[in-house]
Amino acid sequence: TTYYLKETASPSSYKLSTDVFECRIDADGNVTYKKQGSSDEYSATFPVCENALKPTPGKITLIKTYSDTDLAALTEDARNSILSATVFTLYSDAECTVAVGTASPVYTADGATVEFSKGLSLDTVYYLKETSAHKDYEKSSDVFECKIDADGKVTYKKQGSSDAYSEAFPECENTFIKRPGSVSIIKTYENTNLHVMPSVGRDNILSATEFTLYSDAECTVVVAVASPEYKEGRAIVEFNDGLELGKTY
């Protein structure tokens, strides 16, 4: 009688063997073997079945940059503030609804990078996008496809691009949000030294003073109203909210 032996389960870190072994038992009870499909003769030597290790998925890595910002020139606190507010999410679906994990950029001498290494699978495409950005930067809308092949190699391309997958790490840049500066004026009062006045008297003068900011030369369209505030020995009127770039007030 001839029996056929094959491996039907293996440890998760090893590939399942595809070998099938023919095991022949003759009339005297002697057992001989050969690999199915082999041209070798049957042999009494026990066959060897070896499991190959499965490849380990590589890391998914993205280079993070910020326009008009040299991270290396910032203080550590300022740099960490930007990086910690930046969050990327890795998804298992193209619609970016099933999250696998999140990560913020880490700064090294080579720059800021985002990395994912845990819980990744072979023969899988993941989708990476920025889901949170620092308040001074616009959040990127780019989605990056990260393909891990059967050997664990990772390649990338931007979702929607006709480019081929590449081993080069993708780069995601945040655009700096340019905001208007303050409209400010120093307020003085003839024959009055605010610095030596009691705070109650000084506050009465300042609260009774009012400035109005207009958006038109005829001063009919009001943008904001403010009174002076006493700061560092001076009375200053400031307008910060609701201002627009490229506009005259």
Coordinates of C-alpha atoms in Angstrom, one line a residue:
T1 CA 0.0 0.0 0.0
T2 CA 1.2 3.5 -0.7
Y3 CA 0.3 6.4 1.6
Y4 CA 0.7 10.1 0.9
L5 CA 2.0 12.5 3.6
K6 CA 2.0 16.2 3.6
E7 CA 2.2 19.1 6.1
T8 CA -1.2 20.7 6.7
A9 CA -0.4 23.2 9.5
S10 CA 2.7 25.1 10.5
P11 CA 3.8 27.8 13.0
S12 CA 2.7 31.3 12.1
S13 CA 6.3 32.4 11.5
Y14 CA 7.0 29.6 9.0
K15 CA 5.8 28.8 5.5
L16 CA 3.7 25.7 5.1
S17 CA 5.6 23.1 3.1
T18 CA 4.1 22.1 -0.2
D19 CA 6.0 18.8 -0.4
V20 CA 4.0 15.5 -0.6
F21 CA 5.8 12.3 0.3
E22 CA 4.9 8.8 -1.0
C23 CA 5.2 6.2 1.7
R24 CA 5.1 2.6 0.4
I25 CA 4.7 -0.4 2.6
D26 CA 5.5 -3.7 0.9
A27 CA 4.3 -7.2 1.6
D28 CA 7.0 -7.7 4.3
G29 CA 6.1 -4.5 6.1
N30 CA 9.1 -2.5 4.9
V31 CA 8.5 1.2 4.4
T32 CA 10.2 3.2 1.7
Y33 CA 9.8 6.8 0.7
K34 CA 10.2 9.3 -2.1
K35 CA 8.9 12.8 -2.8
Q36 CA 5.9 12.9 -5.1
G37 CA 6.8 13.9 -8.6
S38 CA 10.5 13.0 -8.1
S39 CA 12.3 10.7 -10.4
D40 CA 14.3 9.2 -7.5
E41 CA 13.9 5.6 -6.4
Y42 CA 12.1 4.7 -3.3
S43 CA 14.4 4.7 -0.3
A44 CA 14.3 3.5 3.3
T45 CA 15.8 6.8 4.4
F46 CA 13.3 9.0 6.3
P47 CA 12.4 12.0 4.2
V48 CA 13.1 15.5 5.5
C49 CA 10.5 18.2 5.5
E50 CA 11.8 21.7 6.2
N51 CA 9.8 24.8 6.9
A52 CA 11.2 28.1 5.5
L53 CA 10.8 31.1 7.7
K54 CA 8.2 33.6 6.4
P55 CA 9.6 37.0 5.4
T56 CA 9.1 39.9 7.9
P57 CA 7.2 42.9 6.5
G58 CA 9.3 45.9 6.2
K59 CA 8.6 49.2 7.9
I60 CA 6.3 51.8 6.3
T61 CA 8.1 55.1 6.3
L62 CA 7.2 58.6 5.3
I63 CA 9.3 61.8 5.2
K64 CA 7.5 64.7 6.8
T65 CA 8.4 68.3 5.9
Y66 CA 6.9 71.8 6.7
S67 CA 7.0 74.7 4.2
D68 CA 8.9 77.8 5.3
T69 CA 10.2 75.9 8.4
D70 CA 13.6 74.7 9.1
L71 CA 13.0 72.1 11.9
A72 CA 16.7 72.0 12.7
A73 CA 16.8 75.7 13.5
L74 CA 13.9 75.5 15.9
T75 CA 14.2 75.1 19.7
E76 CA 13.4 71.5 20.8
D77 CA 10.2 72.7 22.4
A78 CA 9.0 74.5 19.3
R79 CA 9.9 71.5 17.1
N80 CA 8.2 69.0 19.4
S81 CA 5.1 71.2 19.5
I82 CA 4.8 71.0 15.7
L83 CA 5.6 67.3 15.5
S84 CA 3.3 66.1 18.3
A85 CA 0.4 68.0 16.8
T86 CA 1.0 66.2 13.5
V87 CA -0.7 62.8 13.3
F88 CA -0.8 60.2 10.5
T89 CA -3.2 57.3 10.4
L90 CA -2.6 54.0 8.6
Y91 CA -5.7 52.3 7.1
S92 CA -6.3 48.9 5.6
D93 CA -8.9 50.1 3.0
A94 CA -8.7 52.6 0.2
E95 CA -11.6 54.6 1.6
C96 CA -9.6 55.2 4.8
T97 CA -12.3 54.0 7.2
V98 CA -10.6 51.0 8.9
A99 CA -7.6 52.3 11.0
V100 CA -4.6 50.1 11.7
G101 CA -2.7 52.6 13.8
T102 CA -1.6 56.2 14.3
A103 CA 1.8 57.8 14.6
S104 CA 3.4 61.2 14.8
P105 CA 6.7 62.2 13.2
V106 CA 10.0 61.6 15.0
Y107 CA 12.9 64.0 14.5
T108 CA 16.5 62.8 13.9
A109 CA 19.6 64.2 12.3
D110 CA 18.1 63.1 9.0
G111 CA 14.9 65.0 9.4
A112 CA 11.3 64.1 10.5
T113 CA 9.9 60.7 9.6
V114 CA 6.7 58.8 10.4
E115 CA 7.1 55.0 10.8
F116 CA 4.7 52.0 11.2
S117 CA 6.2 48.5 11.9
K118 CA 3.8 46.6 14.2
G119 CA 0.9 44.5 13.0
L120 CA 1.7 44.7 9.3
S121 CA 1.0 41.8 6.9
L122 CA 2.6 40.4 3.8
D123 CA 0.8 40.7 0.4
T124 CA -1.2 43.7 1.7
V125 CA -1.7 47.3 0.6
Y126 CA -2.1 49.9 3.3
Y127 CA -3.2 53.5 3.0
L128 CA -1.5 56.4 4.8
K129 CA -2.8 59.9 5.3
E130 CA -2.4 62.8 7.6
T131 CA -5.3 63.2 10.0
S132 CA -4.2 66.0 12.2
A133 CA -1.9 69.0 11.7
H134 CA -0.4 71.8 13.8
K135 CA -2.6 74.9 13.9
D136 CA 0.0 76.9 11.9
Y137 CA -0.1 74.5 8.9
E138 CA -2.7 73.2 6.5
K139 CA -3.4 69.5 6.8
S140 CA -2.3 67.5 3.7
S141 CA -5.0 65.8 1.6
D142 CA -2.6 63.3 0.1
V143 CA -3.2 59.6 0.6
F144 CA -0.2 57.2 0.1
E145 CA -0.5 53.6 -1.0
C146 CA 2.0 51.4 0.8
K147 CA 2.3 47.9 -0.7
I148 CA 4.0 45.1 1.2
D149 CA 4.8 42.2 -1.2
A150 CA 5.2 38.5 -0.3
D151 CA 8.9 39.0 0.5
G152 CA 8.2 41.9 2.9
K153 CA 9.4 44.6 0.5
V154 CA 7.6 47.9 0.8
T155 CA 6.8 50.2 -2.2
Y156 CA 4.8 53.4 -2.4
K157 CA 2.8 55.6 -4.6
K158 CA 0.4 58.5 -4.2
Q159 CA -3.3 57.4 -4.4
G160 CA -4.8 58.4 -7.7
S161 CA -1.4 58.7 -9.4
S162 CA -0.5 56.9 -12.6
D163 CA 3.1 56.5 -11.4
A164 CA 4.5 53.0 -10.7
Y165 CA 5.1 51.9 -7.1
S166 CA 8.6 53.0 -5.9
E167 CA 10.8 52.0 -3.0
A168 CA 11.6 55.7 -2.4
F169 CA 9.9 57.0 0.8
P170 CA 7.0 59.3 0.0
E171 CA 7.2 62.9 1.2
C172 CA 4.3 64.8 2.7
E173 CA 4.7 68.6 3.2
N174 CA 2.4 70.9 5.2
T175 CA 1.9 74.4 3.8
F176 CA 2.5 77.2 6.4
I177 CA -0.7 79.3 7.0
K178 CA 0.1 82.9 6.6
R179 CA -1.9 85.0 9.0
P180 CA -2.2 88.8 9.1
G181 CA -0.2 90.7 11.7
S182 CA -1.9 92.9 14.3
V183 CA -3.1 96.4 13.5
S184 CA -1.7 98.4 16.4
I185 CA -1.4 102.0 17.5
I186 CA 0.2 103.7 20.6
K187 CA -2.2 106.0 22.4
T188 CA -0.9 109.0 24.4
Y189 CA -2.6 111.8 26.3
E190 CA -1.3 115.4 26.6
N191 CA 0.1 116.4 30.0
T192 CA -0.7 112.9 31.3
N193 CA 1.8 110.4 32.5
L194 CA -0.1 107.1 32.6
H195 CA 2.8 105.3 34.2
V196 CA 2.6 107.3 37.4
M197 CA -1.2 107.3 37.7
P198 CA -3.1 105.0 40.0
S199 CA -4.4 102.0 38.1
V200 CA -8.0 103.0 38.7
G201 CA -7.6 106.4 37.2
R202 CA -5.6 105.0 34.3
D203 CA -8.2 102.4 33.6
N204 CA -10.9 105.0 33.6
I205 CA -9.1 107.0 30.9
L206 CA -8.4 104.0 28.7
S207 CA -11.9 102.5 28.9
A208 CA -13.4 105.8 27.9
T209 CA -11.1 105.8 24.8
E210 CA -12.4 103.9 21.8
F211 CA -11.0 103.2 18.3
T212 CA -12.9 101.8 15.4
L213 CA -11.3 99.9 12.5
Y214 CA -13.0 100.2 9.1
S215 CA -12.6 98.3 5.9
D216 CA -13.3 101.3 3.6
A217 CA -11.8 104.8 3.2
E218 CA -15.1 106.5 4.0
C219 CA -15.1 104.7 7.4
T220 CA -18.6 103.3 7.1
V221 CA -18.0 99.6 7.2
V222 CA -17.0 98.6 10.8
V223 CA -14.6 95.7 11.3
A224 CA -14.0 95.9 15.0
V225 CA -13.9 98.3 18.0
A226 CA -11.3 98.4 20.7
S227 CA -10.0 100.4 23.6
P228 CA -6.3 100.9 24.6
E229 CA -4.7 98.4 27.0
Y230 CA -1.8 99.4 29.2
K231 CA 1.2 97.2 28.4
E232 CA 4.8 97.6 29.5
G233 CA 4.4 101.3 30.2
R234 CA 2.4 102.2 27.1
A235 CA -1.2 102.4 26.1
I236 CA -1.7 100.2 23.0
V237 CA -4.7 99.6 20.8
E238 CA -4.6 96.3 18.9
F239 CA -6.8 94.6 16.3
N240 CA -6.1 90.9 15.7
D241 CA -9.3 89.1 14.7
G242 CA -11.1 89.1 11.4
L243 CA -8.2 90.6 9.4
E244 CA -7.4 89.6 5.9
L245 CA -4.2 89.4 3.9
G246 CA -3.7 91.9 1.1
K247 CA -6.3 94.3 2.4
T248 CA -6.1 97.9 3.6
Y249 CA -7.9 99.1 6.7

